[in-house]
Amino acid sequence: QVTLWLKKIYGNQPIPQYEVNATTVDILYDLAECNEARDRDVSLLIEDMKQKATEYEAEANYLQGLLAESLDLSLSSLSSEGTSYLNVLVNSAMTLETKDTSLASFFSAINDMTSELYATESKNREMELELTNIRKKLTAALMLEKQLEEDLKKTEEFLEVEKAKADSRSQNLKFLKDKSEDLKIRIKAAEEQLAATGLDQSLTHESLVSLSE
């Protein structure tokens, strides 16, 4: 079956050499099945199109005969203006996808298209409103972001100033601590020196203050 399919595909041309084994035969068999199924589908489609063409041709001949019998009109006897009107009528029917060119079909198709147009316009208005709301929210978000950036900048500047103040206070505190330690050492040395000279403790500033009180 695979060999017959390959001969059908290549016709008078030689079939290319390939390794014959279970795998290649299975693959070629699947391809043959798909190809034949597609050919059947295409054949059915062609037959359907031929059938429709025959029906359209019969309907066209019927309508042409009807015009000729009842109105004594034919496409060749129409004026250029009449042909133009007829083309407009046909194009309108094809655009509106009506089943025929009757007024009922035109009115129905126009009503459907009008309803669809109204629905589309309503949807567009909703989308425009939603887009407007999104733009407002985006503008508010951008303004908030800008305000936050400004606040952050002010906060950073404030922290820099406070850091400088803290550094200055830290340096002053260190100076005061060092000065206090120096004074303590000098006081102790002075007290030791006074004690060495035999100073009476009742004559110290603290004793005199207590005596005065």
Tab-separated table of N, CA and C in Angstrom, residues 47 54 96 107 174 177 181:
chain	number	residue	atom	x	y	z
A	47	GLU	N	-16.673	18.994	-5.168
A	47	GLU	CA	-17.999	18.581	-5.600
A	47	GLU	C	-19.067	19.524	-5.057
A	54	THR	N	-23.561	25.145	-9.959
A	54	THR	CA	-24.669	24.721	-10.817
A	54	THR	C	-25.981	25.343	-10.343
A	96	LEU	N	-24.140	43.139	2.999
A	96	LEU	CA	-25.040	42.855	4.119
A	96	LEU	C	-25.244	41.363	4.336
A	107	PHE	N	-34.026	45.128	4.929
A	107	PHE	CA	-34.405	45.754	6.194
A	107	PHE	C	-33.901	44.952	7.392
A	174	LYS	N	32.399	64.636	73.874
A	174	LYS	CA	33.734	64.052	74.077
A	174	LYS	C	34.678	65.083	74.692
A	177	LYS	N	33.748	65.486	78.337
A	177	LYS	CA	34.208	64.337	79.119
A	177	LYS	C	35.711	64.413	79.366
A	181	GLU	N	37.521	64.872	82.967
A	181	GLU	CA	38.554	63.974	83.461
A	181	GLU	C	39.825	64.758	83.813
